[in-house]
Short mmCIF file of C-alpha atoms and ligand atoms in Angstrom, two decimals:
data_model
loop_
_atom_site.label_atom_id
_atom_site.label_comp_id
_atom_site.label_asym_id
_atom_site.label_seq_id
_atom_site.Cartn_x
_atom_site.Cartn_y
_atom_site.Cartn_z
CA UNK A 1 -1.05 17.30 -20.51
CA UNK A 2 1.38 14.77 -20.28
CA UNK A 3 5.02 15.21 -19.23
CA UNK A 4 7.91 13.02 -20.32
CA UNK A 5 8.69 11.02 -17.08
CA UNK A 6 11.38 12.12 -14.61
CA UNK A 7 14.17 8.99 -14.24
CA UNK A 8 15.57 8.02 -10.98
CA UNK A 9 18.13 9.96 -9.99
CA UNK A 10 20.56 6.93 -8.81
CA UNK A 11 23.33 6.03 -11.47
CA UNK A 12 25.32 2.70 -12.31
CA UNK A 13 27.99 3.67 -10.07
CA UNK A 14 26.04 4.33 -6.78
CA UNK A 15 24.31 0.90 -7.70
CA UNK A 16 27.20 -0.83 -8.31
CA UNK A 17 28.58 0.29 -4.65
CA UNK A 18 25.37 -0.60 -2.91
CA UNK A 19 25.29 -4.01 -4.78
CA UNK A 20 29.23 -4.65 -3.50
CA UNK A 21 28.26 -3.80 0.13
CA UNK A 22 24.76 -4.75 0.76
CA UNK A 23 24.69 -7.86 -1.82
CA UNK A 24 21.57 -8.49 -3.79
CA UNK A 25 18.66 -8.32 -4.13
CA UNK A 26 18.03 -5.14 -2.96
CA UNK A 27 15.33 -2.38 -3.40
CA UNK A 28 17.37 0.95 -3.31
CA UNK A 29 14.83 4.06 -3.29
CA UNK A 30 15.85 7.57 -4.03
CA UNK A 31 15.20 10.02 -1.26
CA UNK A 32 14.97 12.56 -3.90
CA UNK A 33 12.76 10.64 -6.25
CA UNK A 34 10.24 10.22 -3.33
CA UNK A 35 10.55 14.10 -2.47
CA UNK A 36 9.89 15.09 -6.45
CA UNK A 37 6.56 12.38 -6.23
CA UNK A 38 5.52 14.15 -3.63
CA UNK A 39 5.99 17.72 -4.32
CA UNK A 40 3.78 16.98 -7.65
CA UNK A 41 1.07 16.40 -5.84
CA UNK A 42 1.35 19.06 -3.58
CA UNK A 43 2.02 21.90 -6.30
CA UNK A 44 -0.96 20.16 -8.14
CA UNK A 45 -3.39 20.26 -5.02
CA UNK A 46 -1.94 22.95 -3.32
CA UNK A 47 -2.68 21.99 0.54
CA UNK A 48 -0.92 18.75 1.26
CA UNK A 49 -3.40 17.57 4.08
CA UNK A 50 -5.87 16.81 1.03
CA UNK A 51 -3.15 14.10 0.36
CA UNK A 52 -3.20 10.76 1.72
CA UNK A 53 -0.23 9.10 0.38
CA UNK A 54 -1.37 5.04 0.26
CA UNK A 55 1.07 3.35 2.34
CA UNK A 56 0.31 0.09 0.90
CA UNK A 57 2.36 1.19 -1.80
CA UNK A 58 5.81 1.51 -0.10
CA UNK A 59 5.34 1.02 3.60
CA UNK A 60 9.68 1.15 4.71
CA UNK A 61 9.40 3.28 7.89
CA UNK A 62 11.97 5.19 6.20
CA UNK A 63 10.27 6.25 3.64
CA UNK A 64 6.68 7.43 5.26
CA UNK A 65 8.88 9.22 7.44
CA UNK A 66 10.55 10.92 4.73
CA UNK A 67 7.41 11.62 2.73
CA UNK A 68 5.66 12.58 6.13
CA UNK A 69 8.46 15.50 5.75
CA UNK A 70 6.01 17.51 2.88
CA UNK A 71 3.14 17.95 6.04
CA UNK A 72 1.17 15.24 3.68
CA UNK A 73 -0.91 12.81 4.90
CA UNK A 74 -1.48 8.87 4.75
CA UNK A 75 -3.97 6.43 4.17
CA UNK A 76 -3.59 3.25 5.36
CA UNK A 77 -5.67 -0.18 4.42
CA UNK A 78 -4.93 -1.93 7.66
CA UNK A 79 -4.57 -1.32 11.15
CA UNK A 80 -0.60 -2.83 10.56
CA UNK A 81 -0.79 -0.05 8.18
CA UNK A 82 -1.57 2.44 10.94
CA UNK A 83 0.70 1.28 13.02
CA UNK A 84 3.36 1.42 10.73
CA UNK A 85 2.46 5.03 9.77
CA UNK A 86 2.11 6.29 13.94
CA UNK A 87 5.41 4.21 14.16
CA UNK A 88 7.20 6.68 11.73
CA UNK A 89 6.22 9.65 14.12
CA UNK A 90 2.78 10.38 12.43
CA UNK A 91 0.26 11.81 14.26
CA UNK A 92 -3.22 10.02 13.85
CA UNK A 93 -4.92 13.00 12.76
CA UNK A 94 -3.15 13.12 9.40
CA UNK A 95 -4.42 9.43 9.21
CA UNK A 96 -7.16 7.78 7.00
CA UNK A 97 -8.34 3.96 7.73
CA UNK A 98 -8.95 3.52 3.57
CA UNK A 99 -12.16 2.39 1.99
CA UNK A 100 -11.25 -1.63 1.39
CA UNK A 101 -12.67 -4.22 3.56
CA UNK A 102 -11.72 -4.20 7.90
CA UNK A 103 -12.71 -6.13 10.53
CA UNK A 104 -14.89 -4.20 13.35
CA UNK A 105 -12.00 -4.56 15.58
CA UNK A 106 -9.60 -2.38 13.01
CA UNK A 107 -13.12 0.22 13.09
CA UNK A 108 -13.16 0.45 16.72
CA UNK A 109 -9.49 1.22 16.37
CA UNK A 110 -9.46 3.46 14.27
CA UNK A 111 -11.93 5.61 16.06
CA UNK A 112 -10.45 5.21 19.20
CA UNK A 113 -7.38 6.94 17.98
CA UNK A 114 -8.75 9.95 16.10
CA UNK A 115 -7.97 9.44 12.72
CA UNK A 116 -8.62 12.03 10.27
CA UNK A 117 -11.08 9.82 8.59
CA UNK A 118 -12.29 6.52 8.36
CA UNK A 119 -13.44 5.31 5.35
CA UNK A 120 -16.63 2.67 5.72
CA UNK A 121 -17.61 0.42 3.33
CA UNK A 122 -20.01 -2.43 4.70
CA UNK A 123 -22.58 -2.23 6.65
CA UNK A 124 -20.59 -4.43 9.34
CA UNK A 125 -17.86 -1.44 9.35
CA UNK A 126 -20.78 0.81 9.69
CA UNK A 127 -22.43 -0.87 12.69
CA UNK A 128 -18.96 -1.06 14.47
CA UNK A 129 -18.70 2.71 13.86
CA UNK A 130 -21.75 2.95 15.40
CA UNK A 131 -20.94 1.39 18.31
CA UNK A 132 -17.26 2.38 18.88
CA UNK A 133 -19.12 6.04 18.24
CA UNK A 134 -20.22 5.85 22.15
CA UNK A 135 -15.74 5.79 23.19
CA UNK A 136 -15.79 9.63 21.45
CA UNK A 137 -16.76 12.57 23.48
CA UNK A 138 -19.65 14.17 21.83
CA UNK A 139 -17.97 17.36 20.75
CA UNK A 140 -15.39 14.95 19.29
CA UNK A 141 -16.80 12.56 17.05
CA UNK A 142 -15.11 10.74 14.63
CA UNK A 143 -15.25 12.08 11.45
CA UNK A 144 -16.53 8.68 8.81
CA UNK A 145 -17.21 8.28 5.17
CA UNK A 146 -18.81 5.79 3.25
CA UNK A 147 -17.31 4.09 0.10
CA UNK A 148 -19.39 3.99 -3.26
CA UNK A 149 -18.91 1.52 -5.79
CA UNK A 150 -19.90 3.49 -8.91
CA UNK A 151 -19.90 0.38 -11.52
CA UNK A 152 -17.39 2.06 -13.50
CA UNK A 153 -14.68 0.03 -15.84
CA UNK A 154 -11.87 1.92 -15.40
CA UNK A 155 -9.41 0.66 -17.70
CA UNK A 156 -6.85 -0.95 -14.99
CA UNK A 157 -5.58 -4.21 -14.91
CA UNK A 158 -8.81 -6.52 -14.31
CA UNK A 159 -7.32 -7.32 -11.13
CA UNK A 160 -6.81 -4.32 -9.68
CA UNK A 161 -10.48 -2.88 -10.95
CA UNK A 162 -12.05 -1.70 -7.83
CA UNK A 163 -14.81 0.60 -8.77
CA UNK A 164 -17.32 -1.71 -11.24
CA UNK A 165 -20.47 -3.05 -10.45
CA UNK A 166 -19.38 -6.77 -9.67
CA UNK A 167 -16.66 -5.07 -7.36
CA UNK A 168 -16.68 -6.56 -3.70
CA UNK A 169 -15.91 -3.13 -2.35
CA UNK A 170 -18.24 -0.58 -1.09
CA UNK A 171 -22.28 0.75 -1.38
CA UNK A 172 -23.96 0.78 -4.45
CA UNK A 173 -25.32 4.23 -4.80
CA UNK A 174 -28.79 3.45 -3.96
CA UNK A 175 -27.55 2.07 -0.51
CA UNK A 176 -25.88 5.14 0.94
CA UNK A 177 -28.51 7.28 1.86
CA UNK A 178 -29.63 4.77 4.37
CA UNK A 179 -26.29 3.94 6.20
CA UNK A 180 -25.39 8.05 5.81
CA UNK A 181 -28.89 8.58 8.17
CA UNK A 182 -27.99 5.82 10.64
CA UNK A 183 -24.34 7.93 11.26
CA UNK A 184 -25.75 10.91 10.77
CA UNK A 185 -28.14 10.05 14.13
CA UNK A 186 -25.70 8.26 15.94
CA UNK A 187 -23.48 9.70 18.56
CA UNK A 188 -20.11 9.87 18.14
CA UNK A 189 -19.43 9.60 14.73
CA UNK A 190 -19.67 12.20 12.15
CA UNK A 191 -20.19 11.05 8.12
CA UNK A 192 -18.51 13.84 6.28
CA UNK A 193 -16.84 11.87 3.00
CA UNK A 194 -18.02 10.13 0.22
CA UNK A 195 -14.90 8.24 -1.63
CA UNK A 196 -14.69 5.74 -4.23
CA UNK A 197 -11.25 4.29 -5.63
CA UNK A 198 -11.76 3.02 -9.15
CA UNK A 199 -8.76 1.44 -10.17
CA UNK A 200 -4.83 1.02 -9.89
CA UNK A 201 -2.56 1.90 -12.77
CA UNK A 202 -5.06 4.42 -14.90
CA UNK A 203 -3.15 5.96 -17.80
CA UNK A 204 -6.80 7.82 -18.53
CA UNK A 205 -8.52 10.42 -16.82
CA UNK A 206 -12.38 10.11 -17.81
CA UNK A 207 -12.86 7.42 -15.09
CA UNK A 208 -12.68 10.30 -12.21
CA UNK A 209 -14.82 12.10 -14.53
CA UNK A 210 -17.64 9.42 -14.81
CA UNK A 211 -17.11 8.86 -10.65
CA UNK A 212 -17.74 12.50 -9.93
CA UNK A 213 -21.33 12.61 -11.92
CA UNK A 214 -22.41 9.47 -9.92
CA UNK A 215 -20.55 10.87 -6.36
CA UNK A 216 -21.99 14.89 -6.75
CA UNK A 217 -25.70 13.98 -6.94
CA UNK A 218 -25.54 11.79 -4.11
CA UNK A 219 -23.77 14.47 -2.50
CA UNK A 220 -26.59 16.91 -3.85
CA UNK A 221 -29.17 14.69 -2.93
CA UNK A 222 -27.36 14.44 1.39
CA UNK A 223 -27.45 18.30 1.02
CA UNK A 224 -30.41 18.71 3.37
CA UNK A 225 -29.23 15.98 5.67
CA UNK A 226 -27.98 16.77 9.66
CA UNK A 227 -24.70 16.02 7.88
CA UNK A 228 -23.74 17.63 4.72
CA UNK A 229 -21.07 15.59 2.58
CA UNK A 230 -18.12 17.72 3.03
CA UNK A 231 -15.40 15.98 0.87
CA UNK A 232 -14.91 13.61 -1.47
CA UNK A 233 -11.97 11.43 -1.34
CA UNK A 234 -11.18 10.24 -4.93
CA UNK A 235 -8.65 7.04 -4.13
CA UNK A 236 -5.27 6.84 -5.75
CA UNK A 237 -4.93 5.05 -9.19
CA UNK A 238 -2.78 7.61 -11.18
CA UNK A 239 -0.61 5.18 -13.48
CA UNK A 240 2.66 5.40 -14.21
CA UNK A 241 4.27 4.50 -17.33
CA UNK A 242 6.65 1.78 -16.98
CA UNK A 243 7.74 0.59 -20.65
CA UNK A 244 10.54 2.53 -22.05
CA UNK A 245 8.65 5.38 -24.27
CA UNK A 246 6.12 6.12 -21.81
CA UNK A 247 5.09 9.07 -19.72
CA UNK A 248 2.81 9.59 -16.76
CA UNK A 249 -0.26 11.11 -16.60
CA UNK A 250 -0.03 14.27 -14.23
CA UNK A 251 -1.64 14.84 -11.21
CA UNK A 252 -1.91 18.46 -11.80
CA UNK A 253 -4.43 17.51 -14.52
CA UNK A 254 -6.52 15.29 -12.63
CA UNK A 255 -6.69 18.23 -10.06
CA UNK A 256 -7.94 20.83 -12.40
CA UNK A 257 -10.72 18.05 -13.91
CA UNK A 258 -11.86 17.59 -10.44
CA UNK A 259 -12.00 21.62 -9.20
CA UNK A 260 -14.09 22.08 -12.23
CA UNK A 261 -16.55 20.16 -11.73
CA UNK A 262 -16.73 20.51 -7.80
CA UNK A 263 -15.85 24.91 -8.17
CA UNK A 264 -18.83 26.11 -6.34
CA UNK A 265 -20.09 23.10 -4.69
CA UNK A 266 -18.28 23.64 -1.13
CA UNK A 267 -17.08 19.85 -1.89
CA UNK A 268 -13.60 19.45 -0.52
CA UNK A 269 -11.53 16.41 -2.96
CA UNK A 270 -9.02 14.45 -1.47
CA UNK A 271 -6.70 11.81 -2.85
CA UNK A 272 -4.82 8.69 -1.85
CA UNK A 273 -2.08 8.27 -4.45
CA UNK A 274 0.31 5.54 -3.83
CA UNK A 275 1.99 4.38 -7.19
CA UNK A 276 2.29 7.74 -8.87
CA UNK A 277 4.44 8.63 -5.74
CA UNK A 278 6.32 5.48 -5.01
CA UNK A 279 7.18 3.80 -8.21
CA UNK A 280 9.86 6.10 -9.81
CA UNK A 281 11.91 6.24 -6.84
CA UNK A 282 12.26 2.45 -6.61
CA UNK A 283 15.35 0.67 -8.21
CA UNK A 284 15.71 -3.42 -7.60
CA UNK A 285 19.27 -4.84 -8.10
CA UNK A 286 19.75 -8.44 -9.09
CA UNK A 287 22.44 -10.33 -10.32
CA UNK A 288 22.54 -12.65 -12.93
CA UNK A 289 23.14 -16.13 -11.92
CA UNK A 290 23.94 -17.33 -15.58
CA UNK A 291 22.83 -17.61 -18.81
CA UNK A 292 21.07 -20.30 -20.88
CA UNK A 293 19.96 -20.86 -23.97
CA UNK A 294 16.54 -22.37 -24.79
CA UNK A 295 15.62 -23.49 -27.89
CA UNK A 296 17.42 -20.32 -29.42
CA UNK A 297 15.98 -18.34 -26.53
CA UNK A 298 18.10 -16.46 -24.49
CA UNK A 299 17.47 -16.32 -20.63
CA UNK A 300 19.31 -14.50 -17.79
CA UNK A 301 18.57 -16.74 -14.58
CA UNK A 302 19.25 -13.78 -11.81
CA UNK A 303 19.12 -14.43 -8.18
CA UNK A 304 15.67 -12.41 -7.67
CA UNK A 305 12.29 -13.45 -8.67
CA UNK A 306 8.77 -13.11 -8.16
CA UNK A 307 8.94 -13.59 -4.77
CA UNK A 308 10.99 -10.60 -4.40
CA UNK A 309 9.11 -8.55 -7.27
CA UNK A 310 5.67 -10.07 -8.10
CA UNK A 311 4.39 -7.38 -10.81
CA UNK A 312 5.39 -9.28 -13.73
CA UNK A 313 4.00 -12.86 -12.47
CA UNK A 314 0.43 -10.88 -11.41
CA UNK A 315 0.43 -8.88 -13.64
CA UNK A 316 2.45 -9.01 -17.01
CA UNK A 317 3.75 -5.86 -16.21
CA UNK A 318 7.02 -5.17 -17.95
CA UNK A 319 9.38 -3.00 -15.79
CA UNK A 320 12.42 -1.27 -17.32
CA UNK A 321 15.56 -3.53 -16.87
CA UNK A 322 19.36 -1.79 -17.34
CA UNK A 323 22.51 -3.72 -17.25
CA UNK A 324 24.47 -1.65 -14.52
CA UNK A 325 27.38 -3.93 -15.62
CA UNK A 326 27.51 -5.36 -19.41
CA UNK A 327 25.62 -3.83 -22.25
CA UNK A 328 22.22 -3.16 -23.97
CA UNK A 329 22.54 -5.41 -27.22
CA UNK A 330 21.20 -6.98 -29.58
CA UNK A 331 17.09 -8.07 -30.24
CA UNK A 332 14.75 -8.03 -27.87
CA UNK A 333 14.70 -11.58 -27.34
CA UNK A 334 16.02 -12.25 -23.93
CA UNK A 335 14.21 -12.92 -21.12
CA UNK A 336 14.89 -12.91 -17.34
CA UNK A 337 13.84 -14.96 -15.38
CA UNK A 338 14.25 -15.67 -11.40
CA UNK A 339 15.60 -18.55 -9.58
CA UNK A 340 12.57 -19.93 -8.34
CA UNK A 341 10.85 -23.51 -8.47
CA UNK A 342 8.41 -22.44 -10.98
CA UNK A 343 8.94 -21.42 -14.65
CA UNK A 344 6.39 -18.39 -14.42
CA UNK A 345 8.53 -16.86 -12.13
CA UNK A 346 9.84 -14.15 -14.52
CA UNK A 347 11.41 -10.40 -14.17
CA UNK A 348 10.50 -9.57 -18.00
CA UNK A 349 10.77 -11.19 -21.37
CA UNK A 350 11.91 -9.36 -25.30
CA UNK A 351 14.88 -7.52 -23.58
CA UNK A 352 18.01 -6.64 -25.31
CA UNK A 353 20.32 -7.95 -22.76
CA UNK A 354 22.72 -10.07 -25.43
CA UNK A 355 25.72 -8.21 -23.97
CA UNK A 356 25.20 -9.06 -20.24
CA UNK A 357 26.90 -12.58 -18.28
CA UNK A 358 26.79 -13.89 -15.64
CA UNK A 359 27.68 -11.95 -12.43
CA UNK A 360 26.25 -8.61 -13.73
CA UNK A 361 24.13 -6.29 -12.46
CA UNK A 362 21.01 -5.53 -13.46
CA UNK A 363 18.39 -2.38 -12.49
CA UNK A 364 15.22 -3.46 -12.24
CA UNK A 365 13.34 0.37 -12.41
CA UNK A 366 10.37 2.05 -11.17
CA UNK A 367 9.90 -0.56 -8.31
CA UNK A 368 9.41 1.95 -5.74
CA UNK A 369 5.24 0.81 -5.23
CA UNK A 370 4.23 -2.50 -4.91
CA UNK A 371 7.42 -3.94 -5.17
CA UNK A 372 9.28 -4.94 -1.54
CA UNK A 373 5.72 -4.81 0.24
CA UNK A 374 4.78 -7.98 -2.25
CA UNK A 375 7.38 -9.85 -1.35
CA UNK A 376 6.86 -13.35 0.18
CA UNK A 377 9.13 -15.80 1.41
CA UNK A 378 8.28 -18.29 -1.29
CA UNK A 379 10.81 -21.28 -1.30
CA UNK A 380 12.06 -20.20 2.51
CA UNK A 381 13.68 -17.48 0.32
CA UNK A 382 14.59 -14.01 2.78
CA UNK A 383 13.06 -11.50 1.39
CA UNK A 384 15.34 -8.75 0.26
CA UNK A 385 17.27 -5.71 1.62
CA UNK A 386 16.26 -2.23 1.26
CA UNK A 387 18.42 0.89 0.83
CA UNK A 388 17.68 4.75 0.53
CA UNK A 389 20.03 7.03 -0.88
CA UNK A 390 19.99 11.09 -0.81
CA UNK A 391 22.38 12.60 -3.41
CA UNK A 392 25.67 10.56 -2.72
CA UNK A 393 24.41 9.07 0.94
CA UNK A 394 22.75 5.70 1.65
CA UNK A 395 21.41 3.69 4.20
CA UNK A 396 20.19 0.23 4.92
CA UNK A 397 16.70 0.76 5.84
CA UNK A 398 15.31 -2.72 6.34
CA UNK A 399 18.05 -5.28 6.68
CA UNK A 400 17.92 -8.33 4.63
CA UNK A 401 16.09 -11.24 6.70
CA UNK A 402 18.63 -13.89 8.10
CA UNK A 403 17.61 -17.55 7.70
CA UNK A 404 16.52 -17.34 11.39
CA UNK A 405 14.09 -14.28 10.41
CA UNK A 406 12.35 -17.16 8.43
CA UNK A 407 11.15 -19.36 11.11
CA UNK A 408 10.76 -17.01 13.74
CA UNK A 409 7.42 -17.50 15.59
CA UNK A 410 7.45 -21.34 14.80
CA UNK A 411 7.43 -24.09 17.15
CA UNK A 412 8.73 -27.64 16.30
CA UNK A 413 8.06 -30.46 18.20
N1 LIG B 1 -6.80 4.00 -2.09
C1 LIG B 1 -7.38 2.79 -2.04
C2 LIG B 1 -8.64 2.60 -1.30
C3 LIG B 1 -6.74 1.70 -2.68
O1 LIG B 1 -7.30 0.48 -2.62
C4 LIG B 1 -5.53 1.91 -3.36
C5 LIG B 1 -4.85 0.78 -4.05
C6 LIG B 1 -4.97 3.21 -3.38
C7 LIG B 1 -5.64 4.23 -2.74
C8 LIG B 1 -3.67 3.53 -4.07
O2 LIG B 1 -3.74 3.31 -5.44
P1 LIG B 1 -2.55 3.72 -6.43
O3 LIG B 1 -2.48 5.23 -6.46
O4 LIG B 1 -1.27 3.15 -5.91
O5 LIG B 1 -2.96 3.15 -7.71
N2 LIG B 1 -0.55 -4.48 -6.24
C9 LIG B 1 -1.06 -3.71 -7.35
C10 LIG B 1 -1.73 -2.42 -6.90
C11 LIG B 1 -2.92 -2.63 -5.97
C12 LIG B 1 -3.52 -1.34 -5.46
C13 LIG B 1 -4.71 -1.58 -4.61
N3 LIG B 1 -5.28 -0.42 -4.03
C14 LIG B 1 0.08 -3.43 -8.34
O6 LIG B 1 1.21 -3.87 -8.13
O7 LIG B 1 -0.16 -2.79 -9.36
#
């Protein structure tokens, strides 16, 4: 089932006042839009601690602390990640250190603290667990899972396919049943989770499908071990549709693929979405610096640019973009472009922007993942402001950095 996607909630006039007051470019997310990501998730899996929102998508204190709200929890890549997450008023047991590649020390920390779960996936992460096992109490231990790298092509972007063979993250499945024994007779830690994350951006379900025949027989096959595999943590990935005429696939029907084939197994599933929570409720304001015409092809040069919003540069990714001020017209010929020193620094290209000028507002939409937390400072440029709004109520969240902000740290001379 697909459902036609839900639009941001914030219209041309509440933009248009946040642009006047807080300047541009800013990142304004709706409070509300966040609350709705969330609450399809938890209607779709029913008991919100199975949900570890992935911070990496949207980490604005603001905003974990507002999802934090629905009782769900977070996984974080990093132990910046973590601390951003305890920082909003998280406790660490609604915590997961995520499956992607940590140092020992961000191991050790994580089991120090008592995270929910921590989510191994080298056998460097897995000797540090071993180790940092010895700080727990032994009725305590620290509840660890192992990452498998199924060698699954999931159909993502090819650089944000995590889950195939040549992938440098996680086991293969023929390595797991040794580094499962090793925790399973070492003090202090507990292995209880298999996870894999295949992919960011999947508009198809049959990937989880393929994941969950390699992930249940190895879970089968741990059965008889001193520690059973109690869950499986599936990753995020969910895509979101960002061209015009799309629509999103639905949690809810990821959810029911997964109970059926895990009904009767006493296999818990968790899931780490980030995008599919984040990305609606994200709205970037630029304005346009001017116009120019090249070769007979239109371009808006607008004062942000990839290193405010980097999806389009990585990843040809073509957000919507609405005039707030001046009108849709024309073909879809125009592009817009940012005011970088590089001429791949692009917004999006075919637009029908004829009708906009200089000084206008534009709404860059469905920014709300992987938007501000890629920004870089590129050309000593600040990076930009960020706003939340709840119905007719906003609020700086992050201020926009000062020229100072950019050299802070640095010593000359
Ligand atoms: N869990 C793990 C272990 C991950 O590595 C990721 C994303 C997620 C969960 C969340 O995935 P999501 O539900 O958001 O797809 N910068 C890229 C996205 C990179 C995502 C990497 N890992 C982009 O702008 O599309």
């Amino acid at each position: 089932m697909q459902t036609a996607r839900t639009d941001t909630l914030l219209d041309h006039d509440r933009l248009r006042d946040i642009a006047t007051d807080v300047g541009t470019p800013t990142y304004v997310y709706d409070a509300r839009a966040l609350d709705a990501g969330a609450r399809r998730w938890i209607d779709a899996v029913g008991d919100p601690s199975r949900i570890s929102y992935a911070v990496k998508a949207n980490f604005n204190l603001a905003v974990l602390e507002r999802l934090a709200a629905h009782g769900i929890g977070f996984e974080a890549a990093t132990t910046g990640e973590m601390a951003r997450v305890l920082a909003a008023g998280v406790t660490p047991d609604r915590i997961v250190l995520g499956g992607v590649p940590k140092t020992r020390a961000a191991v050790v920390e994580g089991i120090r603290r008592g995270l929910d779960l921590i989510v191994l996936q080298a056998r460097h992460e897995v000797e540090a667990a071993m180790e940092a096992g010895a700080m727990r109490a032994p009725d305590d231990p620290a509840r660890v899972g192992l990452r498998v790298r199924p060698g699954i092509q999931a159909g993502a972007h090819p650089s944000l396919e995590t889950g195939r063979a040549d992938a440098k993250f996680g086991f293969h499945p023929s390595e797991v049943r040794e580094a499962w024994a090793a925790l399973s007779g070492a003090g202090g830690v507990e292995p209880t989770a298999l996870a894999v994350h295949l992919g960011s951006g999947l508009d198809d379900l049959a990937p989880y499908a393929e994941a969950l025949e390699v992930l249940v027989p190895i879970a089968e096959r741990l059965a008889g071990d001193a520690a059973p595999v109690r869950e499986l943590d599936l990753g995020g990935g969910l895509g979101v549709a960002y061209e015009d005429a799309g629509s999103d696939p639905e949690p809810v029907d990821l959810v029911r693929l997964v109970e059926d084939r895990l009904g009767g197994s006493g296999l818990a599933a968790r899931y780490e979405p980030g995008r599919s929570i984040a990305a609606r409720a994200g709205t970037l304001l630029t304005r346009v610096l001017y116009r120019r015409e090249r070769d007979g092809h239109p371009a808006l040069i607008c004062d942000a640019g990839f290193t405010d919003f980097g999806r389009f540069a990585l990843y040809g990714a073509e957000h919507r973009i609405e005039p707030v001020d001046g009108e849709t017209q024309g073909e879809p010929t125009v592009e817009v472009l940012g005011p970088t020193c590089e001429s791949g620094d692009k917004l999006g290209t075919e637009r029908r922007l004829h009708g906009v000028r200089p000084d206008d507002l534009l709404a860059v939409r469905d920014v709300g993942a992987y938007g501000f937390v890629m920004a870089s400072n590129y050309n000593s440029r600040p990076r930009p402001a960020e706003v939340l709004a709840d119905g007719t109520d906003w609020k700086v969240v992050r201020a926009r950095e000062s020229l100072e902000d950019l050299w802070r740290g640095e010593t000359a001379g």
